[in-house]
């Protein structure tokens, strides 16, 4: 089973994240398979469990919850076209190329004052939510920035 989580940048550019492991942990911790470095994401927010014929999402007692098609879930079998919201990030599930067409989902977050870091790990988090108020941001930029930093570290 070929599984991708699909997102769109603010400019409409599509970005796919292939889910290749049987279990993929999503969260802001460096140990996560899919790291989203935002304070509104729990260290280990949720996990995706892939079998030969099924994809399931499980919330890992996250602070802000995991949502599938606008409903908070603890555990749910996902279908092609389902939308998963993890903090301000919205992914569309594509399974074996279905749905063929994935429509962009506009994400928006209101900005609030940053909380005080409680550990060294949190000091390194990219805080896209700090600053002004009611400003739009491109949530995928955090993932791309992280990928670029990781690639540069591997070259060194």
PDB file of C-alpha atoms in Angstrom:
ATOM      1  CA  UNK A   1       0.000   0.000   0.000  1.00  0.00           C
ATOM      2  CA  UNK A   2       1.447   3.362  -1.119  1.00  0.00           C
ATOM      3  CA  UNK A   3       0.531   6.117   1.376  1.00  0.00           C
ATOM      4  CA  UNK A   4       1.260   9.836   1.162  1.00  0.00           C
ATOM      5  CA  UNK A   5       0.263  12.774   3.305  1.00  0.00           C
ATOM      6  CA  UNK A   6      -0.339  15.720   0.994  1.00  0.00           C
ATOM      7  CA  UNK A   7      -0.074  19.394   1.941  1.00  0.00           C
ATOM      8  CA  UNK A   8      -0.066  22.622  -0.006  1.00  0.00           C
ATOM      9  CA  UNK A   9       2.109  25.667   0.499  1.00  0.00           C
ATOM     10  CA  UNK A  10       0.598  29.119   0.733  1.00  0.00           C
ATOM     11  CA  UNK A  11       1.512  29.664  -2.943  1.00  0.00           C
ATOM     12  CA  UNK A  12      -0.403  26.501  -3.932  1.00  0.00           C
ATOM     13  CA  UNK A  13       2.653  24.284  -4.422  1.00  0.00           C
ATOM     14  CA  UNK A  14       1.972  20.678  -3.444  1.00  0.00           C
ATOM     15  CA  UNK A  15       4.229  18.796  -1.003  1.00  0.00           C
ATOM     16  CA  UNK A  16       3.945  15.027  -0.436  1.00  0.00           C
ATOM     17  CA  UNK A  17       5.250  13.118   2.580  1.00  0.00           C
ATOM     18  CA  UNK A  18       5.550   9.381   1.872  1.00  0.00           C
ATOM     19  CA  UNK A  19       4.617   7.081   4.750  1.00  0.00           C
ATOM     20  CA  UNK A  20       6.924   4.114   4.255  1.00  0.00           C
ATOM     21  CA  UNK A  21       7.308   2.679   7.754  1.00  0.00           C
ATOM     22  CA  UNK A  22       4.782   0.359   9.363  1.00  0.00           C
ATOM     23  CA  UNK A  23       4.579   2.843  12.246  1.00  0.00           C
ATOM     24  CA  UNK A  24       5.231   6.554  11.761  1.00  0.00           C
ATOM     25  CA  UNK A  25       5.328   8.813  14.808  1.00  0.00           C
ATOM     26  CA  UNK A  26       4.320  12.424  14.135  1.00  0.00           C
ATOM     27  CA  UNK A  27       5.327  15.155  16.576  1.00  0.00           C
ATOM     28  CA  UNK A  28       7.812  17.885  17.380  1.00  0.00           C
ATOM     29  CA  UNK A  29      10.434  15.661  19.042  1.00  0.00           C
ATOM     30  CA  UNK A  30      13.608  14.949  17.096  1.00  0.00           C
ATOM     31  CA  UNK A  31      12.934  11.226  17.549  1.00  0.00           C
ATOM     32  CA  UNK A  32       9.718  11.410  15.481  1.00  0.00           C
ATOM     33  CA  UNK A  33       9.606  10.005  11.960  1.00  0.00           C
ATOM     34  CA  UNK A  34       7.680  13.064  10.747  1.00  0.00           C
ATOM     35  CA  UNK A  35       8.807  16.040  12.798  1.00  0.00           C
ATOM     36  CA  UNK A  36       6.687  19.191  12.875  1.00  0.00           C
ATOM     37  CA  UNK A  37       8.615  21.761  14.922  1.00  0.00           C
ATOM     38  CA  UNK A  38       5.678  23.828  16.179  1.00  0.00           C
ATOM     39  CA  UNK A  39       4.766  24.477  19.802  1.00  0.00           C
ATOM     40  CA  UNK A  40       1.122  23.525  19.206  1.00  0.00           C
ATOM     41  CA  UNK A  41       2.278  20.005  18.269  1.00  0.00           C
ATOM     42  CA  UNK A  42       2.964  17.570  21.127  1.00  0.00           C
ATOM     43  CA  UNK A  43       6.385  15.916  21.338  1.00  0.00           C
ATOM     44  CA  UNK A  44       4.762  12.669  20.225  1.00  0.00           C
ATOM     45  CA  UNK A  45       1.423  13.808  18.855  1.00  0.00           C
ATOM     46  CA  UNK A  46       0.057  10.816  16.954  1.00  0.00           C
ATOM     47  CA  UNK A  47       1.118   7.710  15.106  1.00  0.00           C
ATOM     48  CA  UNK A  48       0.183   6.287  11.746  1.00  0.00           C
ATOM     49  CA  UNK A  49       0.087   2.500  11.571  1.00  0.00           C
ATOM     50  CA  UNK A  50       0.187   0.979   8.093  1.00  0.00           C
ATOM     51  CA  UNK A  51      -0.643  -2.632   7.282  1.00  0.00           C
ATOM     52  CA  UNK A  52      -1.033  -4.284   3.874  1.00  0.00           C
ATOM     53  CA  UNK A  53      -4.636  -3.116   3.546  1.00  0.00           C
ATOM     54  CA  UNK A  54      -5.266  -0.480   6.213  1.00  0.00           C
ATOM     55  CA  UNK A  55      -3.965   2.842   7.539  1.00  0.00           C
ATOM     56  CA  UNK A  56      -4.840   3.863  11.066  1.00  0.00           C
ATOM     57  CA  UNK A  57      -4.146   7.028  13.057  1.00  0.00           C
ATOM     58  CA  UNK A  58      -3.819   6.969  16.854  1.00  0.00           C
ATOM     59  CA  UNK A  59      -3.605  10.056  19.031  1.00  0.00           C
ATOM     60  CA  UNK A  60      -0.785   9.723  21.578  1.00  0.00           C
ATOM     61  CA  UNK A  61      -2.478  11.732  24.361  1.00  0.00           C
ATOM     62  CA  UNK A  62      -1.604  14.986  22.598  1.00  0.00           C
ATOM     63  CA  UNK A  63      -2.504  18.275  24.228  1.00  0.00           C
ATOM     64  CA  UNK A  64      -4.420  19.690  21.270  1.00  0.00           C
ATOM     65  CA  UNK A  65      -5.786  16.474  19.790  1.00  0.00           C
ATOM     66  CA  UNK A  66      -5.736  14.805  16.415  1.00  0.00           C
ATOM     67  CA  UNK A  67      -8.628  15.458  14.048  1.00  0.00           C
ATOM     68  CA  UNK A  68      -9.888  13.462  11.078  1.00  0.00           C
ATOM     69  CA  UNK A  69     -12.373  15.279   8.850  1.00  0.00           C
ATOM     70  CA  UNK A  70     -12.958  17.882  11.607  1.00  0.00           C
ATOM     71  CA  UNK A  71     -13.725  15.295  14.313  1.00  0.00           C
ATOM     72  CA  UNK A  72     -11.376  14.696  17.228  1.00  0.00           C
ATOM     73  CA  UNK A  73     -10.260  11.070  17.321  1.00  0.00           C
ATOM     74  CA  UNK A  74      -8.326   8.771  19.610  1.00  0.00           C
ATOM     75  CA  UNK A  75      -8.038   6.082  16.969  1.00  0.00           C
ATOM     76  CA  UNK A  76      -9.465   5.819  13.453  1.00  0.00           C
ATOM     77  CA  UNK A  77      -9.012   3.817  10.269  1.00  0.00           C
ATOM     78  CA  UNK A  78      -8.233   6.271   7.486  1.00  0.00           C
ATOM     79  CA  UNK A  79      -9.576   6.235   3.955  1.00  0.00           C
ATOM     80  CA  UNK A  80      -8.226   7.877   0.836  1.00  0.00           C
ATOM     81  CA  UNK A  81      -9.195  11.548   0.844  1.00  0.00           C
ATOM     82  CA  UNK A  82      -9.500  11.868   4.632  1.00  0.00           C
ATOM     83  CA  UNK A  83      -8.032  15.037   6.095  1.00  0.00           C
ATOM     84  CA  UNK A  84      -5.875  14.837   9.220  1.00  0.00           C
ATOM     85  CA  UNK A  85      -5.381  17.986  11.290  1.00  0.00           C
ATOM     86  CA  UNK A  86      -2.384  17.969  13.610  1.00  0.00           C
ATOM     87  CA  UNK A  87      -2.196  21.376  15.235  1.00  0.00           C
ATOM     88  CA  UNK A  88      -2.374  23.921  12.412  1.00  0.00           C
ATOM     89  CA  UNK A  89      -1.141  21.372   9.850  1.00  0.00           C
ATOM     90  CA  UNK A  90      -3.699  19.762   7.552  1.00  0.00           C
ATOM     91  CA  UNK A  91      -2.771  16.716   5.501  1.00  0.00           C
ATOM     92  CA  UNK A  92      -4.906  14.911   2.917  1.00  0.00           C
ATOM     93  CA  UNK A  93      -4.426  11.132   2.908  1.00  0.00           C
ATOM     94  CA  UNK A  94      -3.609   9.659  -0.494  1.00  0.00           C
ATOM     95  CA  UNK A  95      -3.643   5.860  -0.707  1.00  0.00           C
ATOM     96  CA  UNK A  96      -2.460   4.081  -3.852  1.00  0.00           C
ATOM     97  CA  UNK A  97      -2.884   7.299  -5.844  1.00  0.00           C
ATOM     98  CA  UNK A  98      -6.430   7.930  -4.611  1.00  0.00           C
ATOM     99  CA  UNK A  99      -7.869  10.473  -4.674  1.00  0.00           C
ATOM    100  CA  UNK A 100      -6.169  11.368  -7.954  1.00  0.00           C
ATOM    101  CA  UNK A 101      -6.879  15.066  -7.471  1.00  0.00           C
ATOM    102  CA  UNK A 102      -6.120  16.565  -4.057  1.00  0.00           C
ATOM    103  CA  UNK A 103      -7.495  20.051  -3.529  1.00  0.00           C
ATOM    104  CA  UNK A 104      -5.431  22.551  -1.556  1.00  0.00           C
ATOM    105  CA  UNK A 105      -6.519  23.172   2.022  1.00  0.00           C
ATOM    106  CA  UNK A 106      -5.746  26.648   3.278  1.00  0.00           C
ATOM    107  CA  UNK A 107      -4.312  26.648   6.771  1.00  0.00           C
ATOM    108  CA  UNK A 108      -4.458  29.645   9.041  1.00  0.00           C
ATOM    109  CA  UNK A 109      -3.269  30.165  12.553  1.00  0.00           C
ATOM    110  CA  UNK A 110      -3.692  33.106  14.822  1.00  0.00           C
ATOM    111  CA  UNK A 111      -0.466  34.202  16.389  1.00  0.00           C
ATOM    112  CA  UNK A 112      -0.069  34.472  20.129  1.00  0.00           C
ATOM    113  CA  UNK A 113       2.779  35.340  22.483  1.00  0.00           C
ATOM    114  CA  UNK A 114       5.260  32.468  22.725  1.00  0.00           C
ATOM    115  CA  UNK A 115       5.211  30.330  25.869  1.00  0.00           C
ATOM    116  CA  UNK A 116       8.389  30.109  27.896  1.00  0.00           C
ATOM    117  CA  UNK A 117      10.571  27.123  26.970  1.00  0.00           C
ATOM    118  CA  UNK A 118      10.561  24.345  29.538  1.00  0.00           C
ATOM    119  CA  UNK A 119      13.513  22.371  28.194  1.00  0.00           C
ATOM    120  CA  UNK A 120      16.505  22.635  25.879  1.00  0.00           C
ATOM    121  CA  UNK A 121      14.508  20.840  23.192  1.00  0.00           C
ATOM    122  CA  UNK A 122      11.791  23.469  23.210  1.00  0.00           C
ATOM    123  CA  UNK A 123      14.347  26.275  22.847  1.00  0.00           C
ATOM    124  CA  UNK A 124      15.258  24.852  19.433  1.00  0.00           C
ATOM    125  CA  UNK A 125      11.681  24.692  18.158  1.00  0.00           C
ATOM    126  CA  UNK A 126      10.752  26.961  15.311  1.00  0.00           C
ATOM    127  CA  UNK A 127       7.917  29.030  16.751  1.00  0.00           C
ATOM    128  CA  UNK A 128       5.797  30.063  13.791  1.00  0.00           C
ATOM    129  CA  UNK A 129       2.988  31.059  16.116  1.00  0.00           C
ATOM    130  CA  UNK A 130       4.848  33.867  17.928  1.00  0.00           C
ATOM    131  CA  UNK A 131       4.642  37.469  16.880  1.00  0.00           C
ATOM    132  CA  UNK A 132       1.609  39.512  15.835  1.00  0.00           C
ATOM    133  CA  UNK A 133      -2.020  38.506  15.608  1.00  0.00           C
ATOM    134  CA  UNK A 134      -4.316  37.121  12.900  1.00  0.00           C
ATOM    135  CA  UNK A 135      -1.494  36.814  10.363  1.00  0.00           C
ATOM    136  CA  UNK A 136      -1.386  33.954   7.883  1.00  0.00           C
ATOM    137  CA  UNK A 137       1.701  31.768   7.632  1.00  0.00           C
ATOM    138  CA  UNK A 138       2.905  28.945   5.455  1.00  0.00           C
ATOM    139  CA  UNK A 139       3.035  25.954   7.843  1.00  0.00           C
ATOM    140  CA  UNK A 140       4.980  23.772   5.465  1.00  0.00           C
ATOM    141  CA  UNK A 141       7.926  26.187   5.618  1.00  0.00           C
ATOM    142  CA  UNK A 142       8.809  24.764   9.041  1.00  0.00           C
ATOM    143  CA  UNK A 143       9.042  21.254   7.586  1.00  0.00           C
ATOM    144  CA  UNK A 144      11.112  22.447   4.625  1.00  0.00           C
ATOM    145  CA  UNK A 145      13.434  24.457   6.872  1.00  0.00           C
ATOM    146  CA  UNK A 146      13.968  21.384   9.007  1.00  0.00           C
ATOM    147  CA  UNK A 147      14.656  19.217   5.947  1.00  0.00           C
ATOM    148  CA  UNK A 148      17.187  21.751   4.640  1.00  0.00           C
ATOM    149  CA  UNK A 149      18.954  21.953   8.022  1.00  0.00           C
ATOM    150  CA  UNK A 150      19.086  18.145   8.236  1.00  0.00           C
ATOM    151  CA  UNK A 151      20.537  17.844   4.726  1.00  0.00           C
ATOM    152  CA  UNK A 152      23.227  20.434   5.521  1.00  0.00           C
ATOM    153  CA  UNK A 153      24.151  18.658   8.782  1.00  0.00           C
ATOM    154  CA  UNK A 154      24.537  15.355   6.902  1.00  0.00           C
ATOM    155  CA  UNK A 155      26.943  17.007   4.418  1.00  0.00           C
ATOM    156  CA  UNK A 156      29.221  18.226   7.239  1.00  0.00           C
TER     157      UNK A 156
END
